[in-house]
Amino acid sequence: MDKKNKIIEASLELFGKKGYFETDIESIAKKAGVGKGTVYLYFKNKKDLFISTINYSLNNCNEEILNAVERMDTPSLKIEKYIDTFFKIMLENVSKIKFFTMNNVNLNNQIVDFSKNIDKKIVVKRFQILKDIIEEGIEKNLFKDFNSEIMTMMIVGLIHMEISRVMFFDIQIDQKRIKYLKENVIKILSKE
Amino acid sequence: MDKKNKIIEASLELFGKKGYFETDIESIAKKAGVGKGTVYLYFKNKKDLFISTINYSLNNCNEEILNAVERMDTPSLKIEKYIDTFFKIMLENVSKIKFFTMNNVNLNNQIVDFSKNIDKKIVVKRFQILKDIIEEGIEKNLFKDFNSEIMTMMIVGLIHMEISRVMFFDIQIDQKRIKYLKENVIKILSKE
Amino acid sequence: MDKKNKIIEASLELFGKKGYFETDIESIAKKAGVGKGTVYLYFKNKKDLFISTINYSLNNCNEEILNAVERMDTPSLKIEKYIDTFFKIMLENVSKIKFFTMNNVNLNNQIVDFSKNIDKKIVVKRFQILKDIIEEGIEKNLFKDFNSEIMTMMIVGLIHMEISRVMFFDIQIDQKRIKYLKENVIKILSKE
Amino acid sequence: MDKKNKIIEASLELFGKKGYFETDIESIAKKAGVGKGTVYLYFKNKKDLFISTINYSLNNCNEEILNAVERMDTPSLKIEKYIDTFFKIMLENVSKIKFFTMNNVNLNNQIVDFSKNIDKKIVVKRFQILKDIIEEGIEKNLFKDFNSEIMTMMIVGLIHMEISRVMFFDIQIDQKRIKYLKENVIKILSKE
DNA sequence: CATGAATGAGCGTTCATTCAT
DNA sequence: GATGAATGAACGCTCATTCAT
């Protein structure tokens, strides 16, 4: 792995764990195993590094979700896989949670200006994946004819609320809870 | 208005606009029209002021929503009022948006520790208000028999996603869009 | 006791325990049971209060030593009493130690300017008491004919060194040690 | 001279002249000709710098005294050299006075906690040098058989008292006075 | 006389960024 | 390219002093 990637991986972990302002360049450099000055060879400044890290992370996650979803046959299974993968990535790597949603990037006060620099296409894609699945389900007459844009936002919103709940109340996510969420989403979507 | 309240109001605006780390005590004091030291008469430190401001804001918003909702007759109208009020508060005072959701308080990495000090009852109440309305609708046989907890999270999630969308893509919220959201939510909930 | 005295007593304890810079007016006022502003009715400022406290303390200690010494008959007993009283005052009220010597007032860097305001007569008196005793002993042919000024400084110096040793190495002063010091001083002074 | 040493030298002068609390890091940095942040590259914090400065100074002085004393032949000459060197260092560099004695470090209220971090061996050595000389004198039957520990403390105490006197009464130390002190000490120690 | 709410100057410390090597 | 020593702007917090009541 080249130095630039090492720096991004270190950033991902540290920004994720401690946030933008409480992460310092020195510790990123140390974790990446490079000199402090080296960071500035590859990134203009701290904000540039942060944006780059977010885009990198969003991209990775999108790909992982897309890969997982594509392997499923029915819209219902795809929806369940989408939700599953979302939480799996979270459980696998807690530090990535923080970068995982458009929401937190966006509402995160400190970086509201940063959001202007994040690749919007990547964020849009996250929604598009789910919207496509829902529309497929409606077309195949498996899902109720709800507005697909709204339904997409509600499902992504549900996942965010659950993540919030988990973090805010300091509770653990277990498979039973995820199953419960998936079943109810499917029930809301499905005809009969 | 006493000095403590002036300080909280100034905090609300500045923390909201610029976030925790980029807001400094001096500017809060200046905006509140008090001396820097005065802030420390009423709040133990910056974190204490931040928590107090969040709780104050959450409380105010809850009350406003509750008042608005109570005056409506049917569950559908209540739901619409809930959504309306949510966005109205946002539009009235953009700076409050940042404090307006459990989500951003929670996911905001920098203040993840702060969340432990936020009055959880206030946050729970935000959800409870909506959940009660949905259950009322189900009981009166007006809404489909969806899981009320999940539905609550999806609707609040939808609002958060919309707020995110608005901020992220730097677009304005207009009445037409809000109407569109409300109608679709009601359509999803309602029997027939 | 009037308010001024209450303030001085509180100062004595707090300045003694925590030093000039780490003692704040508010805690003095609180311990004295008066308002913060009241302190400024009786003393021009913090430095004035400090000087007044030192002078008050030095005076009290001098009187106590003088009273104790006068009741003894022979120069040797007086010397022993002088040393005893010195340490007794220390043991009684550790906080006073800090004010107890010209030395610490003087060498105490922070307050080197203060020393110009301390009543020099009081300090001189401390030495004079001992010098008189030594000269009495020499006149009565009980003590060796050492230079009384030097001997005075050496005995007071010895006491200071012991106090330093005790505080620096964080050990306790016991009666055995004091006895040991007294005996050796007397042995050095006495003929035969 | 490297930057660390420049900082220590500047600290020595400023802490010495103005004391711990009235010396600020910025002025130390300025005097040392380095940036404020540079101080924190070499020292953990202000207290660490202070302790380091004291230890540095104590060490230097011990060495100077030891070197001077070793070159003398008889115990009497050594004692005189000890006293001479003590005062010489003082006269050379008034600012060092403040660091020169265990006493002031110790009794200095504000820094009583610091004393726990000062290398006690260095302080003990200061006394040991003198005690060894006295015991040598006693062994060689040149000095009276006084308790060497007590005598050591009295002589060091005498020097401290003289320093105090000088500073407190704002007078100058001259060679005549030093000669007077030395002669009387030798007279007290010597047989016949 | 007495109070304590209010003030703001002042300082220790951090850390993003630069630049000589 | 790579480094890390050096920098100084910036900020949270304290506390002596004032003054309206």
mmCIF file of C-alpha atoms in Angstrom, chain A residues 15 19-22 98 101-104 106-110 112 115-116 118 120 123-124 127 144-147 149-151 153-158 160-165 167-170 177 180-181 184 187-188, chain B residues 15 19-22 98 101-104 106-110 112 115-116 118 120 123-124 127 144-147 149-151 153-158 160-165 167-170 177 180-181 184 187-188:
data_model
loop_
_atom_site.group_PDB
_atom_site.id
_atom_site.type_symbol
_atom_site.label_atom_id
_atom_site.label_comp_id
_atom_site.label_asym_id
_atom_site.label_seq_id
_atom_site.Cartn_x
_atom_site.Cartn_y
_atom_site.Cartn_z
ATOM 1 C CA PHE A 15 -11.387 10.821 12.345
ATOM 2 C CA GLY A 19 -13.871 13.337 15.151
ATOM 3 C CA TYR A 20 -12.350 16.049 13.055
ATOM 4 C CA PHE A 21 -11.263 18.543 15.679
ATOM 5 C CA GLU A 22 -9.950 16.098 18.197
ATOM 6 C CA LYS A 98 -19.216 8.131 11.555
ATOM 7 C CA THR A 101 -24.207 8.445 6.298
ATOM 8 C CA MET A 102 -24.802 11.540 4.358
ATOM 9 C CA ASN A 103 -26.609 12.718 7.387
ATOM 10 C CA ASN A 104 -23.803 12.939 9.816
ATOM 11 C CA ASN A 106 -24.036 16.955 6.591
ATOM 12 C CA LEU A 107 -25.441 17.825 9.969
ATOM 13 C CA ASN A 108 -22.126 17.623 11.598
ATOM 14 C CA ASN A 109 -21.894 21.278 12.355
ATOM 15 C CA GLN A 110 -18.199 21.566 12.271
ATOM 16 C CA VAL A 112 -20.952 21.902 7.188
ATOM 17 C CA SER A 115 -20.009 19.040 2.695
ATOM 18 C CA LYS A 116 -19.814 21.318 -0.285
ATOM 19 C CA ILE A 118 -17.925 15.962 -0.900
ATOM 20 C CA LYS A 120 -22.403 14.426 -4.266
ATOM 21 C CA VAL A 123 -24.095 10.175 -1.820
ATOM 22 C CA VAL A 124 -26.784 10.179 -4.456
ATOM 23 C CA PHE A 127 -29.976 6.416 -2.331
ATOM 24 C CA LYS A 144 -47.323 -1.431 -2.783
ATOM 25 C CA ASP A 145 -47.345 1.528 -5.095
ATOM 26 C CA PHE A 146 -45.827 3.989 -2.629
ATOM 27 C CA ASN A 147 -43.777 6.917 -3.820
ATOM 28 C CA GLU A 149 -38.388 8.486 -3.441
ATOM 29 C CA ILE A 150 -40.196 8.951 -0.128
ATOM 30 C CA MET A 151 -39.970 5.265 0.722
ATOM 31 C CA MET A 153 -35.738 8.256 2.336
ATOM 32 C CA MET A 154 -37.841 6.612 5.014
ATOM 33 C CA ILE A 155 -35.840 3.393 4.934
ATOM 34 C CA VAL A 156 -32.466 5.119 4.948
ATOM 35 C CA GLY A 157 -33.904 7.385 7.633
ATOM 36 C CA LEU A 158 -34.966 4.376 9.682
ATOM 37 C CA HIS A 160 -30.037 6.304 10.673
ATOM 38 C CA MET A 161 -32.495 6.512 13.530
ATOM 39 C CA GLU A 162 -31.521 3.044 14.646
ATOM 40 C CA ILE A 163 -27.839 3.909 14.512
ATOM 41 C CA SER A 164 -28.585 7.039 16.485
ATOM 42 C CA ARG A 165 -30.592 5.080 19.013
ATOM 43 C CA MET A 167 -25.132 5.201 19.894
ATOM 44 C CA PHE A 168 -27.173 7.592 21.922
ATOM 45 C CA PHE A 169 -28.467 5.055 24.381
ATOM 46 C CA ASP A 170 -25.212 3.146 24.287
ATOM 47 C CA ARG A 177 -33.143 -6.423 16.337
ATOM 48 C CA TYR A 180 -37.122 -7.212 13.465
ATOM 49 C CA LEU A 181 -36.333 -4.074 11.492
ATOM 50 C CA ASN A 184 -41.253 -4.720 9.411
ATOM 51 C CA LYS A 187 -44.184 -5.871 5.699
ATOM 52 C CA ILE A 188 -44.699 -2.179 5.053
ATOM 53 C CA PHE B 15 -23.102 26.646 18.219
ATOM 54 C CA GLY B 19 -20.511 24.070 15.666
ATOM 55 C CA TYR B 20 -18.963 23.349 19.016
ATOM 56 C CA PHE B 21 -15.294 23.607 18.237
ATOM 57 C CA GLU B 22 -15.421 26.639 16.010
ATOM 58 C CA LYS B 98 -28.344 21.753 14.206
ATOM 59 C CA THR B 101 -32.421 16.137 15.918
ATOM 60 C CA MET B 102 -31.186 13.454 18.143
ATOM 61 C CA ASN B 103 -29.283 12.281 15.161
ATOM 62 C CA ASN B 104 -26.874 15.108 14.766
ATOM 63 C CA ASN B 106 -25.520 11.793 18.503
ATOM 64 C CA LEU B 107 -23.510 11.171 15.402
ATOM 65 C CA ASN B 108 -21.593 14.315 15.726
ATOM 66 C CA ASN B 109 -18.321 12.668 16.553
ATOM 67 C CA GLN B 110 -16.860 15.444 18.558
ATOM 68 C CA VAL B 112 -20.361 11.785 21.308
ATOM 69 C CA SER B 115 -24.608 12.857 24.428
ATOM 70 C CA LYS B 116 -24.314 10.984 27.672
ATOM 71 C CA ILE B 118 -28.242 15.094 27.336
ATOM 72 C CA LYS B 120 -32.663 11.302 27.241
ATOM 73 C CA VAL B 123 -35.311 12.931 23.104
ATOM 74 C CA VAL B 124 -37.583 10.007 23.843
ATOM 75 C CA PHE B 127 -40.531 10.118 19.359
ATOM 76 C CA LYS B 144 -52.809 0.495 8.441
ATOM 77 C CA ASP B 145 -51.686 -1.840 11.162
ATOM 78 C CA PHE B 146 -47.984 -1.203 10.688
ATOM 79 C CA ASN B 147 -45.581 -1.519 13.607
ATOM 80 C CA GLU B 149 -42.320 1.986 16.553
ATOM 81 C CA ILE B 150 -40.856 1.325 13.119
ATOM 82 C CA MET B 151 -43.226 3.751 11.449
ATOM 83 C CA MET B 153 -38.613 5.965 13.252
ATOM 84 C CA MET B 154 -39.218 6.014 9.520
ATOM 85 C CA ILE B 155 -41.127 9.294 9.620
ATOM 86 C CA VAL B 156 -38.630 11.035 11.874
ATOM 87 C CA GLY B 157 -35.924 9.521 9.676
ATOM 88 C CA LEU B 158 -37.590 10.890 6.591
ATOM 89 C CA HIS B 160 -33.921 14.052 8.928
ATOM 90 C CA MET B 161 -33.099 12.864 5.442
ATOM 91 C CA GLU B 162 -34.931 15.822 3.979
ATOM 92 C CA ILE B 163 -33.110 18.228 6.250
ATOM 93 C CA SER B 164 -29.867 16.570 5.237
ATOM 94 C CA ARG B 165 -30.776 16.824 1.584
ATOM 95 C CA MET B 167 -28.418 21.310 3.708
ATOM 96 C CA PHE B 168 -26.198 19.033 1.757
ATOM 97 C CA PHE B 169 -27.355 20.176 -1.630
ATOM 98 C CA ASP B 170 -27.775 23.727 -0.414
ATOM 99 C CA ARG B 177 -42.046 20.145 -1.131
ATOM 100 C CA TYR B 180 -45.490 16.556 -1.131
ATOM 101 C CA LEU B 181 -43.793 14.900 1.825
ATOM 102 C CA ASN B 184 -47.006 10.748 0.763
ATOM 103 C CA LYS B 187 -50.829 7.927 1.890
ATOM 104 C CA ILE B 188 -48.440 5.341 3.270
#
